[in-house]
Amino acid sequence: MMSGAMYGTPYTACAQPAVAGGHQFVHTAVPGPGGYQMVAAPGTLPAACVTSQGALHVQPLPLGSVATWQQPPAVATQTFVAPHVPAPRPVIISAASEAAHAAATTSASASDTAFVESKISQPGVLVFFSKTYCPFVIKAKEILANLRPRPVMDVIELDVLGQPRHGPMQQALRAKTGSSTVPQAFVNGTYIGGCQELSSLHSAGQLMAKLQQLGCRFS
């Protein structure tokens, strides 16, 4: 006789295994819709102990008959282990290496050179070769925008024109100045410099005088 069980917790009967049909079996109580119900461990069981998923359903059969417990068929499983793929390592290219590689593999066409020359030769204009995303360009633009009076400028945004990094037009600039980086500033064909030169002249209080000396017009 089973005793001492709390509802909702399965437990095995403490009594010695009973014998039915020459085979031993033990009963286990599990919660069901109507309270605890009996299930049995592997072995030959009384035919009245017939189970289904979720609860035990008792189906009386003729006295003395038995039902044999069957082990559920094993389900073959396969565990897939994804191969370890190392994270890609970033490739760091220095600005100088990138510029040198571009100089060796990219050349300016005749039209690229003519375009650059036509811009540089504008009289009295501060010609400023630029790329919209470059932080050095942005810094140089801020310096020039704060000048009073403001210089008359022609800003050429190379990326807006579809030029790649250190592209053909920058190679045309490199042929004139020795550098393909931006910004590059010119007045009446004379190269003033890039961000570093403009910043140094501004810090020394000489930028305005330099532009006036080169014949830049102001607005």
XYZ file of N, CA, C and O in Angstrom:
876
model
N 0.853 -1.184 0.000
C 0.000 0.000 0.000
C 0.885 1.229 0.000
O 1.871 1.301 0.701
N 0.536 2.217 -0.844
C 1.334 3.425 -0.942
C 0.828 4.464 0.040
O -0.345 4.634 0.212
N 1.800 5.194 0.617
C 1.423 6.247 1.549
C 2.533 7.281 1.583
O 3.649 7.030 1.153
N 2.188 8.452 2.133
C 3.200 9.472 2.354
C 3.522 10.306 1.137
O 4.490 11.054 1.141
N 2.756 10.241 0.002
C 3.062 11.010 -1.207
C 2.364 12.347 -1.180
O 1.240 12.444 -0.739
N 3.048 13.378 -1.666
C 2.406 14.694 -1.840
C 1.947 14.802 -3.279
O 2.670 14.468 -4.202
N 0.733 15.295 -3.462
C 0.170 15.361 -4.809
C 1.036 16.238 -5.705
O 1.473 17.315 -5.328
N 1.239 15.755 -6.923
C 2.020 16.493 -7.898
C 3.451 16.008 -7.980
O 4.186 16.423 -8.859
N 3.888 15.104 -7.089
C 5.265 14.620 -7.109
C 5.267 13.108 -7.319
O 4.754 12.371 -6.490
N 5.844 12.639 -8.424
C 5.887 11.177 -8.624
C 6.747 10.522 -7.545
O 7.718 11.108 -7.077
N 6.407 9.295 -7.150
C 7.269 8.567 -6.226
C 7.037 7.087 -6.446
O 6.042 6.658 -7.017
N 8.015 6.293 -6.011
C 7.950 4.839 -6.171
C 7.490 4.214 -4.865
O 7.904 4.633 -3.787
N 6.642 3.200 -4.983
C 6.130 2.525 -3.783
C 7.276 1.937 -2.977
O 8.242 1.423 -3.531
N 7.143 2.019 -1.655
C 8.191 1.505 -0.778
C 8.059 0.006 -0.531
O 8.952 -0.612 0.036
N 6.916 -0.571 -0.918
C 6.702 -1.988 -0.665
C 7.671 -2.813 -1.493
O 8.216 -2.355 -2.488
N 7.930 -4.037 -1.079
C 8.781 -4.945 -1.840
C 8.130 -5.220 -3.197
O 6.918 -5.228 -3.328
N 8.950 -5.413 -4.238
C 8.386 -5.694 -5.561
C 7.444 -6.885 -5.508
O 7.745 -7.901 -4.900
N 6.294 -6.698 -6.140
C 5.346 -7.807 -6.224
C 5.771 -8.731 -7.356
O 6.606 -8.396 -8.166
N 5.173 -9.866 -7.404
C 5.491 -10.852 -8.444
C 4.222 -11.131 -9.219
O 3.184 -11.420 -8.656
N 4.310 -11.016 -10.566
C 3.159 -11.321 -11.416
C 3.644 -12.105 -12.602
O 4.512 -11.647 -13.345
N 3.071 -13.282 -12.779
C 3.445 -14.109 -13.919
C 4.899 -14.511 -13.907
O 5.496 -14.722 -14.957
N 5.485 -14.599 -12.708
C 6.869 -15.028 -12.623
C 7.870 -13.906 -12.829
O 9.062 -14.154 -12.815
N 7.410 -12.662 -13.038
C 8.320 -11.534 -13.264
C 8.092 -10.483 -12.178
O 6.967 -10.253 -11.752
N 9.181 -9.847 -11.780
C 9.064 -8.801 -10.777
C 8.746 -7.461 -11.423
O 9.162 -7.184 -12.527
N 7.995 -6.642 -10.703
C 7.759 -5.274 -11.154
C 7.478 -4.419 -9.931
O 7.106 -4.929 -8.879
N 7.730 -3.111 -10.060
C 7.399 -2.186 -8.986
C 6.500 -1.115 -9.546
O 6.618 -0.724 -10.699
N 5.575 -0.651 -8.730
C 4.669 0.400 -9.140
C 5.239 1.773 -8.787
O 5.891 1.936 -7.775
N 4.928 2.765 -9.629
C 5.300 4.150 -9.346
C 4.050 4.999 -9.472
O 3.283 4.822 -10.412
N 3.839 5.908 -8.526
C 2.671 6.780 -8.563
C 3.048 8.082 -9.265
O 4.083 8.671 -8.993
N 2.194 8.537 -10.181
C 2.384 9.806 -10.861
C 1.083 10.583 -10.808
O 0.010 9.996 -10.725
N 1.150 11.927 -10.846
C -0.099 12.702 -10.811
C -0.862 12.542 -12.103
O -0.303 12.488 -13.188
N -2.179 12.460 -11.992
C -3.046 12.369 -13.157
C -4.301 13.179 -12.956
O -4.461 13.830 -11.920
N -5.228 13.146 -13.888
C -6.444 13.957 -13.776
C -7.261 13.657 -12.537
O -7.889 14.541 -11.966
N -7.244 12.431 -12.091
C -8.056 12.063 -10.935
C -7.253 11.805 -9.685
O -7.692 11.068 -8.816
N -6.073 12.324 -9.583
C -5.214 12.058 -8.441
C -4.031 11.224 -8.876
O -3.683 11.180 -10.058
N -3.390 10.530 -7.923
C -2.256 9.700 -8.279
C -2.724 8.458 -9.028
O -3.699 7.831 -8.680
N -1.969 8.102 -10.031
C -2.275 6.920 -10.823
C -1.029 6.046 -10.867
O 0.076 6.520 -10.650
N -1.212 4.793 -11.198
C -0.117 3.842 -11.103
C 0.521 3.610 -12.463
O -0.140 3.399 -13.468
N 1.833 3.685 -12.467
C 2.613 3.297 -13.636
C 3.593 2.259 -13.127
O 3.798 2.136 -11.939
N 4.258 1.549 -14.011
C 5.140 0.494 -13.541
C 6.495 0.591 -14.202
O 6.638 1.157 -15.271
N 7.480 0.038 -13.532
C 8.833 0.012 -14.067
C 8.938 -1.103 -15.103
O 8.030 -1.911 -15.246
N 10.053 -1.154 -15.873
C 10.197 -2.209 -16.883
C 10.023 -3.592 -16.285
O 10.453 -3.880 -15.184
N 9.389 -4.450 -17.078
C 9.124 -5.822 -16.648
C 7.798 -6.276 -17.200
O 7.182 -5.620 -18.036
N 7.323 -7.392 -16.767
C 5.999 -7.886 -17.161
C 4.986 -7.349 -16.169
O 5.092 -7.597 -14.984
N 3.998 -6.588 -16.641
C 3.067 -5.900 -15.765
C 1.674 -6.488 -15.891
O 1.330 -7.098 -16.896
N 0.855 -6.229 -14.848
C -0.547 -6.625 -14.990
C -1.179 -5.906 -16.170
O -0.881 -4.752 -16.445
N -2.068 -6.574 -16.869
C -2.651 -6.002 -18.077
C -3.458 -4.760 -17.795
O -3.756 -3.989 -18.699
N -3.857 -4.555 -16.527
C -4.651 -3.373 -16.205
C -3.821 -2.099 -16.282
O -4.370 -1.014 -16.357
N -2.495 -2.209 -16.208
C -1.631 -1.030 -16.219
C -1.242 -0.701 -17.666
O -0.242 -1.183 -18.168
N -2.065 0.058 -18.323
C -1.804 0.458 -19.709
C -1.670 1.975 -19.708
O -2.595 2.671 -19.278
N -0.555 2.501 -20.176
C -0.304 3.937 -20.086
C -0.407 4.595 -21.453
O -0.288 3.961 -22.484
N -0.635 5.910 -21.431
C -0.584 6.719 -22.649
C 0.056 8.035 -22.257
O 0.189 8.352 -21.086
N 0.444 8.832 -23.243
C 1.150 10.079 -22.958
C 0.259 11.040 -22.160
O -0.879 11.268 -22.511
N 0.806 11.583 -21.099
C 0.103 12.600 -20.320
C -0.567 12.042 -19.082
O -0.654 12.706 -18.082
N -1.083 10.839 -19.090
C -1.745 10.274 -17.904
C -1.924 8.777 -18.103
O -1.838 8.264 -19.210
N -2.207 8.102 -17.014
C -2.435 6.662 -17.054
C -3.928 6.397 -17.260
O -4.755 7.009 -16.634
N -4.241 5.524 -18.177
C -5.630 5.108 -18.398
C -5.739 3.630 -18.056
O -5.046 2.807 -18.635
N -6.562 3.310 -17.081
C -6.711 1.916 -16.646
C -7.780 1.247 -17.486
O -8.907 1.728 -17.568
N -7.385 0.171 -18.126
C -8.314 -0.579 -18.971
C -8.329 -2.021 -18.470
O -7.436 -2.801 -18.802
N -9.287 -2.382 -17.618
C -9.328 -3.754 -17.059
C -9.411 -4.800 -18.166
O -10.118 -4.637 -19.156
N -8.638 -5.875 -17.995
C -8.653 -7.018 -18.909
C -8.978 -8.266 -18.105
O -9.033 -8.225 -16.865
N -9.186 -9.366 -18.734
C -9.526 -10.604 -17.988
C -8.492 -10.924 -16.930
O -7.302 -10.659 -17.107
N -8.951 -11.448 -15.812
C -8.114 -11.773 -14.677
C -6.981 -12.699 -15.103
O -7.212 -13.686 -15.793
N -5.783 -12.387 -14.636
C -4.638 -13.241 -14.906
C -3.867 -12.882 -16.153
O -2.779 -13.400 -16.382
N -4.413 -12.034 -17.017
C -3.680 -11.671 -18.239
C -2.652 -10.610 -17.896
O -2.778 -9.895 -16.917
N -1.626 -10.517 -18.699
C -0.542 -9.560 -18.448
C -0.252 -8.799 -19.730
O -0.569 -9.237 -20.833
N 0.331 -7.625 -19.550
C 0.801 -6.824 -20.690
C 2.290 -6.589 -20.508
O 2.739 -6.271 -19.411
N 3.069 -6.791 -21.521
C 4.522 -6.680 -21.433
C 4.976 -5.256 -21.742
O 4.564 -4.669 -22.744
N 5.796 -4.733 -20.857
C 6.341 -3.381 -21.066
C 7.368 -3.429 -22.178
O 8.197 -4.339 -22.259
N 7.292 -2.472 -23.075
C 8.232 -2.429 -24.187
C 9.050 -1.149 -24.129
O 8.519 -0.059 -23.887
N 10.356 -1.298 -24.334
C 11.244 -0.128 -24.385
C 10.933 0.677 -25.644
O 10.879 0.117 -26.733
N 10.693 2.014 -25.522
C 10.464 2.820 -26.724
C 11.664 2.716 -27.663
O 12.811 2.622 -27.224
N 11.408 2.695 -28.968
C 12.521 2.583 -29.915
C 13.471 3.773 -29.782
O 13.047 4.905 -29.589
N 14.739 3.460 -29.855
C 15.743 4.522 -29.760
C 15.696 5.395 -31.011
O 15.535 4.903 -32.129
N 15.785 6.678 -30.811
C 15.787 7.619 -31.937
C 17.220 8.078 -32.168
O 17.863 8.635 -31.277
N 17.686 7.797 -33.366
C 19.062 8.183 -33.685
C 19.160 9.702 -33.784
O 18.337 10.339 -34.431
N 20.113 10.251 -33.115
C 20.315 11.700 -33.181
C 21.723 11.985 -33.660
O 22.642 11.185 -33.441
N 21.866 13.094 -34.309
C 23.180 13.506 -34.804
C 23.434 14.933 -34.363
O 22.617 15.816 -34.601
N 24.510 15.117 -33.693
C 24.871 16.451 -33.221
C 25.804 17.106 -34.221
O 26.841 16.542 -34.570
N 25.404 18.276 -34.710
C 26.232 18.995 -35.681
C 27.064 20.025 -34.946
O 26.545 20.863 -34.222
N 28.320 19.914 -35.106
C 29.245 20.874 -34.501
C 29.820 21.733 -35.610
O 30.505 21.242 -36.500
N 29.487 23.021 -35.567
C 29.977 23.920 -36.611
C 31.489 24.049 -36.509
O 32.031 24.149 -35.413
N 32.163 24.014 -37.627
C 33.621 24.178 -37.574
C 33.992 25.557 -37.075
O 33.295 26.534 -37.327
N 35.065 25.605 -36.340
C 35.525 26.892 -35.808
C 36.143 27.716 -36.923
O 37.073 27.270 -37.585
N 35.585 28.872 -37.138
C 36.120 29.773 -38.152
C 36.672 30.997 -37.437
O 35.924 31.741 -36.810
N 37.960 31.198 -37.497
C 38.524 32.362 -36.793
C 38.019 33.663 -37.387
O 37.754 33.762 -38.579
N 37.827 34.650 -36.530
C 37.369 35.960 -36.988
C 38.424 36.573 -37.893
O 39.626 36.414 -37.664
N 37.982 37.234 -38.965
C 38.965 37.848 -39.864
C 39.771 38.922 -39.155
O 39.241 39.705 -38.376
N 41.037 38.919 -39.414
C 41.904 39.906 -38.791
C 41.924 41.168 -39.645
O 42.040 41.099 -40.863
N 41.780 42.322 -39.004
C 41.763 43.560 -39.792
C 43.099 43.806 -40.469
O 44.162 43.521 -39.914
N 43.002 44.293 -41.686
C 44.205 44.636 -42.430
C 44.424 46.142 -42.294
O 43.573 46.941 -42.679
N 45.535 46.505 -41.713
C 45.829 47.907 -41.473
C 46.812 48.388 -42.536
O 47.900 47.829 -42.689
N 46.387 49.390 -43.276
C 47.224 49.965 -44.316
C 47.494 51.412 -43.944
O 46.565 52.183 -43.713
N 48.747 51.796 -43.895
C 49.085 53.169 -43.550
C 48.734 54.076 -44.716
O 48.680 53.652 -45.874
N 48.503 55.349 -44.404
C 48.167 56.318 -45.442
C 49.297 56.441 -46.452
O 49.057 56.560 -47.667
N 50.538 56.392 -45.947
C 51.684 56.513 -46.854
C 51.770 55.322 -47.793
O 52.042 55.480 -48.995
N 51.511 54.109 -47.261
C 51.544 52.904 -48.102
C 50.435 52.935 -49.136
O 50.630 52.541 -50.293
N 49.247 53.395 -48.717
C 48.127 53.482 -49.652
C 48.433 54.463 -50.771
O 48.172 54.182 -51.951
N 48.994 55.612 -50.421
C 49.327 56.621 -51.428
C 50.396 56.107 -52.383
O 50.323 56.331 -53.605
N 51.404 55.403 -51.833
C 52.469 54.869 -52.677
C 51.947 53.806 -53.629
O 52.339 53.749 -54.805
N 51.035 52.973 -53.127
C 50.456 51.930 -53.987
C 49.625 52.547 -55.101
O 49.674 52.107 -56.264
N 48.851 53.585 -54.767
C 48.036 54.258 -55.779
C 48.914 54.926 -56.827
O 48.612 54.896 -58.029
N 50.016 55.512 -56.384
C 50.917 56.172 -57.330
C 51.522 55.180 -58.306
O 51.782 55.520 -59.478
N 51.724 53.936 -57.846
C 52.322 52.911 -58.706
C 51.309 52.249 -59.627
O 51.690 51.650 -60.635
N 50.035 52.357 -59.296
C 49.016 51.625 -60.073
C 47.998 52.522 -60.767
O 47.216 52.044 -61.587
N 47.971 53.819 -60.426
C 46.969 54.737 -60.980
C 47.671 55.896 -61.666
O 48.649 56.426 -61.140
N 47.162 56.285 -62.804
C 47.765 57.429 -63.520
C 46.663 58.381 -63.955
O 45.514 57.990 -64.154
N 47.038 59.634 -64.075
C 46.089 60.660 -64.513
C 46.014 60.671 -66.037
O 47.040 60.591 -66.726
N 44.791 60.773 -66.544
C 44.621 60.900 -67.990
C 44.871 62.346 -68.397
O 44.998 63.248 -67.544
N 44.923 62.580 -69.695
C 45.124 63.947 -70.186
C 43.987 64.854 -69.754
O 44.205 66.021 -69.391
N 42.780 64.334 -69.732
C 41.633 65.150 -69.317
C 41.667 65.446 -67.827
O 41.270 66.533 -67.385
N 42.138 64.490 -67.019
C 42.275 64.722 -65.576
C 43.283 65.842 -65.316
O 43.030 66.748 -64.512
N 44.412 65.784 -66.004
C 45.446 66.805 -65.832
C 44.955 68.174 -66.297
O 45.188 69.195 -65.617
N 44.237 68.191 -67.411
C 43.714 69.462 -67.935
C 42.697 70.066 -66.980
O 42.663 71.299 -66.790
N 41.873 69.226 -66.367
C 40.883 69.719 -65.411
C 41.567 70.370 -64.210
O 41.194 71.471 -63.782
N 42.548 69.678 -63.657
C 43.265 70.212 -62.500
C 43.955 71.523 -62.854
O 43.900 72.511 -62.099
N 44.604 71.579 -64.009
C 45.307 72.799 -64.432
C 44.343 73.967 -64.620
O 44.654 75.107 -64.246
N 43.178 73.672 -65.176
C 42.219 74.754 -65.404
C 41.702 75.327 -64.099
O 41.435 76.535 -63.991
N 41.562 74.479 -63.094
C 41.111 74.960 -61.783
C 42.192 75.787 -61.095
O 41.927 76.863 -60.532
N 43.412 75.277 -61.113
C 44.504 75.944 -60.413
C 44.808 77.323 -60.994
O 45.190 78.251 -60.258
N 44.611 77.479 -62.285
C 44.997 78.722 -62.961
C 43.958 79.841 -62.842
O 44.155 80.922 -63.409
N 42.869 79.604 -62.122
C 41.860 80.654 -61.965
C 42.477 81.866 -61.251
O 43.079 81.715 -60.187
N 42.306 83.061 -61.776
C 42.945 84.239 -61.168
C 42.236 84.705 -59.890
O 41.010 84.801 -59.845
N 43.023 84.949 -58.856
C 42.520 85.549 -57.629
C 41.621 84.661 -56.786
O 40.959 85.153 -55.874
N 41.598 83.369 -57.065
C 40.684 82.456 -56.356
C 41.502 81.462 -55.530
O 42.512 80.921 -56.001
N 41.051 81.222 -54.302
C 41.634 80.153 -53.492
C 41.004 78.837 -53.941
O 39.829 78.570 -53.673
N 41.784 78.054 -54.685
C 41.304 76.767 -55.212
C 41.603 75.697 -54.159
O 42.761 75.538 -53.735
N 40.561 74.966 -53.799
C 40.664 74.045 -52.662
C 40.187 72.668 -53.105
O 38.986 72.431 -53.289
N 41.126 71.733 -53.289
C 40.777 70.349 -53.648
C 40.445 69.599 -52.363
O 41.228 69.606 -51.401
N 39.283 68.913 -52.366
C 38.691 68.426 -51.122
C 38.033 67.067 -51.325
O 37.797 66.625 -52.454
N 37.755 66.427 -50.212
C 36.843 65.275 -50.163
C 35.951 65.474 -48.940
O 36.441 65.797 -47.852
N 34.663 65.259 -49.131
C 33.691 65.658 -48.108
C 33.878 64.945 -46.775
O 33.542 65.497 -45.725
N 34.405 63.725 -46.787
C 34.469 62.923 -45.569
C 35.805 63.033 -44.838
O 35.943 62.505 -43.725
N 36.785 63.690 -45.427
C 38.136 63.705 -44.851
C 38.191 64.630 -43.632
O 37.850 65.821 -43.722
N 38.645 64.145 -42.475
C 38.702 65.000 -41.278
C 39.697 66.147 -41.421
O 39.496 67.219 -40.839
N 40.765 65.958 -42.184
C 41.733 67.039 -42.391
C 41.134 68.141 -43.266
O 41.385 69.331 -43.052
N 40.332 67.739 -44.234
C 39.616 68.716 -45.062
C 38.657 69.528 -44.197
O 38.581 70.764 -44.313
N 37.916 68.842 -43.349
C 36.935 69.517 -42.496
C 37.623 70.543 -41.596
O 37.143 71.675 -41.423
N 38.767 70.170 -41.035
C 39.501 71.097 -40.171
C 39.975 72.319 -40.962
O 39.855 73.469 -40.496
N 40.508 72.084 -42.162
C 41.000 73.195 -42.982
C 39.858 74.114 -43.412
O 40.006 75.345 -43.437
N 38.707 73.529 -43.727
C 37.542 74.336 -44.102
C 37.101 75.240 -42.948
O 36.696 76.389 -43.167
N 37.158 74.727 -41.742
C 36.771 75.531 -40.573
C 37.708 76.733 -40.414
O 37.252 77.843 -40.086
N 38.993 76.513 -40.640
C 39.954 77.615 -40.535
C 39.638 78.697 -41.559
O 39.567 79.900 -41.236
N 39.414 78.271 -42.807
C 39.160 79.241 -43.879
C 37.810 79.938 -43.693
O 37.667 81.118 -44.019
N 36.813 79.216 -43.172
C 35.484 79.801 -42.984
C 35.483 80.880 -41.915
O 34.603 81.757 -41.907
N 36.460 80.843 -41.004
C 36.518 81.829 -39.920
C 37.343 83.060 -40.273
O 37.457 83.974 -39.445
N 37.913 83.085 -41.473
C 38.687 84.258 -41.876
C 37.745 85.425 -42.184
O 36.675 85.241 -42.762
N 38.147 86.614 -41.793
C 37.391 87.833 -42.095
C 38.349 88.891 -42.628
O 39.292 89.260 -41.926
N 38.145 89.368 -43.859
C 37.103 88.946 -44.795
C 37.392 87.539 -45.328
O 38.499 87.049 -45.210
N 36.362 86.948 -45.922
C 36.499 85.587 -46.427
C 37.138 85.582 -47.814
O 36.786 86.400 -48.672
N 38.047 84.642 -48.060
C 38.630 84.542 -49.390
C 37.621 83.986 -50.395
O 36.752 83.180 -50.035
N 37.719 84.431 -51.635
C 36.901 83.862 -52.701
C 37.458 82.476 -52.998
O 38.659 82.327 -53.296
N 36.590 81.448 -52.941
C 37.071 80.062 -53.035
C 36.341 79.291 -54.120
O 35.177 79.551 -54.419
N 37.042 78.321 -54.674
C 36.452 77.305 -55.539
C 36.813 75.960 -54.921
O 37.980 75.544 -54.934
N 35.811 75.310 -54.328
C 36.034 74.032 -53.645
C 35.675 72.895 -54.600
O 34.535 72.817 -55.075
N 36.635 72.029 -54.871
C 36.417 70.887 -55.764
C 36.323 69.632 -54.905
O 37.333 69.168 -54.347
N 35.106 69.086 -54.779
C 34.884 67.880 -53.983
C 35.136 66.662 -54.879
O 34.291 66.262 -55.685
N 36.294 66.049 -54.743
C 36.694 64.971 -55.643
C 35.808 63.735 -55.504
O 35.542 63.049 -56.493
N 35.345 63.428 -54.286
C 34.482 62.250 -54.123
C 33.124 62.475 -54.765
O 32.518 61.539 -55.305
N 32.629 63.722 -54.741
C 31.360 64.027 -55.398
C 31.505 63.872 -56.916
O 30.550 63.479 -57.607
N 32.699 64.113 -57.420
C 32.971 63.935 -58.858
C 33.172 62.464 -59.216
O 33.384 62.140 -60.388
N 33.130 61.579 -58.219
C 33.276 60.145 -58.492
C 34.704 59.646 -58.433
O 34.974 58.503 -58.816
N 35.615 60.476 -57.925
C 37.019 60.070 -57.851
C 37.247 59.137 -56.661
O 36.798 59.415 -55.554
N 37.962 58.029 -56.863
C 38.292 57.141 -55.740
C 39.420 57.725 -54.899
O 39.976 58.782 -55.219
N 39.756 57.022 -53.827
C 40.868 57.452 -52.985
C 42.158 57.457 -53.793
O 42.486 56.471 -54.444
N 42.875 58.570 -53.751
C 44.121 58.726 -54.506
C 43.916 58.406 -55.982
O 44.764 57.779 -56.629
N 42.775 58.830 -56.486
C 42.417 58.543 -57.873
C 43.185 59.384 -58.886
O 44.142 60.096 -58.552
N 42.764 59.325 -60.155
C 43.502 59.981 -61.246
C 43.716 61.480 -61.042
O 44.807 61.990 -61.312
N 42.689 62.203 -60.568
C 42.870 63.642 -60.374
C 43.856 63.930 -59.255
O 44.621 64.906 -59.324
N 43.874 63.098 -58.249
C 44.855 63.272 -57.184
C 46.260 62.923 -57.670
O 47.248 63.484 -57.174
N 46.358 62.037 -58.642
C 47.664 61.751 -59.236
C 48.141 62.942 -60.066
O 49.346 63.220 -60.138
N 47.192 63.672 -60.675
C 47.563 64.901 -61.376
C 48.073 65.948 -60.381
O 49.037 66.678 -60.661
N 47.438 66.007 -59.197
C 47.935 66.902 -58.147
C 49.313 66.458 -57.654
O 50.189 67.297 -57.386
N 49.487 65.174 -57.540
C 50.779 64.641 -57.079
C 51.895 65.039 -58.028
O 53.033 65.328 -57.590
N 51.609 65.076 -59.325
C 52.626 65.467 -60.299
C 53.059 66.922 -60.100
O 54.189 67.294 -60.449
N 52.181 67.739 -59.523
C 52.501 69.158 -59.315
C 53.101 69.438 -57.933
O 53.970 70.306 -57.789
N 52.585 68.728 -56.912
C 52.959 69.068 -55.537
C 53.756 67.986 -54.821
O 54.276 68.231 -53.734
N 53.804 66.797 -55.391
C 54.482 65.689 -54.728
C 53.612 64.943 -53.752
O 54.075 64.020 -53.080
N 52.339 65.326 -53.650
C 51.414 64.666 -52.717
C 50.069 64.452 -53.393
O 49.609 65.298 -54.162
N 49.454 63.309 -53.091
C 48.114 63.034 -53.624
C 47.039 63.154 -52.553
O 45.872 62.830 -52.800
N 47.412 63.588 -51.351
C 46.426 63.714 -50.281
C 45.653 65.016 -50.427
O 46.058 65.931 -51.147
N 44.527 65.084 -49.729
C 43.736 66.309 -49.671
C 43.602 66.709 -48.209
O 43.712 65.860 -47.317
N 43.391 68.028 -47.949
C 43.153 69.094 -48.921
C 44.452 69.587 -49.564
O 45.544 69.359 -49.043
N 44.270 70.277 -50.693
C 45.364 70.996 -51.332
C 44.820 72.357 -51.750
O 43.784 72.434 -52.413
N 45.528 73.393 -51.363
C 45.068 74.772 -51.609
C 46.059 75.496 -52.519
O 47.275 75.407 -52.329
N 45.508 76.244 -53.487
C 46.307 77.006 -54.451
C 45.727 78.415 -54.584
O 44.505 78.600 -54.487
N 46.567 79.367 -54.849
C 46.132 80.709 -55.239
C 46.989 81.147 -56.424
O 48.229 81.146 -56.330
N 46.337 81.456 -57.540
C 47.026 81.889 -58.751
C 48.140 80.925 -59.161
O 49.247 81.323 -59.550
N 47.826 79.628 -59.063
C 48.776 78.601 -59.493
C 49.825 78.243 -58.473
O 50.602 77.300 -58.690
N 49.893 78.959 -57.357
C 50.903 78.680 -56.322
C 50.311 77.765 -55.247
O 49.224 78.039 -54.716
N 51.050 76.711 -54.949
C 50.599 75.752 -53.941
C 50.883 76.287 -52.545
O 52.027 76.594 -52.202
N 49.834 76.421 -51.738
C 49.987 76.881 -50.352
C 50.276 75.699 -49.438
O 51.139 75.763 -48.565
N 49.540 74.613 -49.620
C 49.743 73.424 -48.795
C 48.434 72.735 -48.480
O 47.383 73.024 -49.059
N 48.527 71.838 -47.511
C 47.357 71.101 -47.054
C 46.915 71.570 -45.686
O 47.170 72.709 -45.291
N 46.288 70.698 -44.954
C 45.740 71.069 -43.646
C 46.843 71.520 -42.685
O 46.676 72.512 -41.967
N 47.948 70.800 -42.676
C 49.013 71.139 -41.734
C 49.567 72.533 -42.006
O 49.769 73.332 -41.078
N 49.803 72.858 -43.295
C 50.361 74.165 -43.643
C 49.372 75.292 -43.355
O 49.749 76.346 -42.814
N 48.104 75.065 -43.707
C 47.090 76.085 -43.432
C 46.939 76.322 -41.925
O 46.813 77.460 -41.464
N 46.956 75.232 -41.155
C 46.816 75.335 -39.708
C 48.016 76.068 -39.090
O 47.852 76.905 -38.191
N 49.215 75.774 -39.591
C 50.419 76.426 -39.061
C 50.418 77.919 -39.365
O 50.741 78.750 -38.503
N 50.050 78.283 -40.608
C 49.982 79.701 -40.969
C 48.944 80.445 -40.128
O 49.169 81.572 -39.680
N 47.792 79.761 -39.907
C 46.712 80.382 -39.127
C 47.148 80.577 -37.673
O 46.903 81.641 -37.068
N 47.788 79.554 -37.093
C 48.226 79.640 -35.699
C 49.267 80.751 -35.517
O 49.321 81.397 -34.458
N 50.070 80.981 -36.559
C 51.104 82.018 -36.486
C 50.572 83.398 -36.865
O 51.336 84.381 -36.847
N 49.285 83.471 -37.230
C 48.697 84.745 -37.617
C 49.167 85.230 -38.981
O 49.102 86.438 -39.272
N 49.599 84.304 -39.849
C 50.171 84.669 -41.144
C 49.328 84.240 -42.337
O 49.699 84.538 -43.476
N 48.206 83.542 -42.098
C 47.440 82.994 -43.221
C 46.837 84.105 -44.067
O 46.911 84.064 -45.309
N 46.222 85.070 -43.449
C 45.605 86.159 -44.204
C 46.653 86.909 -45.028
O 46.438 87.218 -46.207
N 47.795 87.179 -44.409
C 48.865 87.886 -45.129
C 49.372 87.052 -46.309
O 49.671 87.604 -47.379
N 49.444 85.748 -46.138
C 49.901 84.867 -47.217
C 48.931 84.911 -48.393
O 49.359 85.006 -49.557
N 47.647 84.843 -48.118
C 46.650 84.886 -49.184
C 46.691 86.237 -49.914
O 46.582 86.287 -51.148
N 46.842 87.302 -49.168
C 46.926 88.630 -49.788
C 48.179 88.753 -50.652
O 48.154 89.314 -51.762
N 49.267 88.224 -50.184
C 50.527 88.259 -50.920
C 50.407 87.534 -52.256
O 50.990 87.975 -53.267
N 49.653 86.436 -52.276
C 49.492 85.648 -53.501
C 48.426 86.213 -54.437
O 48.219 85.693 -55.535
N 47.746 87.258 -54.001
C 46.759 87.904 -54.866
C 45.370 87.336 -54.765
O 44.572 87.470 -55.704
N 45.055 86.732 -53.640
C 43.703 86.183 -53.459
C 42.698 87.326 -53.275
O 42.982 88.311 -52.589
N 41.534 87.162 -53.849
C 40.466 88.127 -53.664
C 39.628 87.722 -52.444
O 39.562 86.546 -52.098
N 38.969 88.723 -51.859
C 38.154 88.485 -50.669
C 36.756 89.061 -50.889
O 36.567 89.966 -51.694
N 35.813 88.508 -50.139
C 34.427 88.981 -50.268
C 33.933 89.543 -48.947
O 34.494 89.255 -47.888
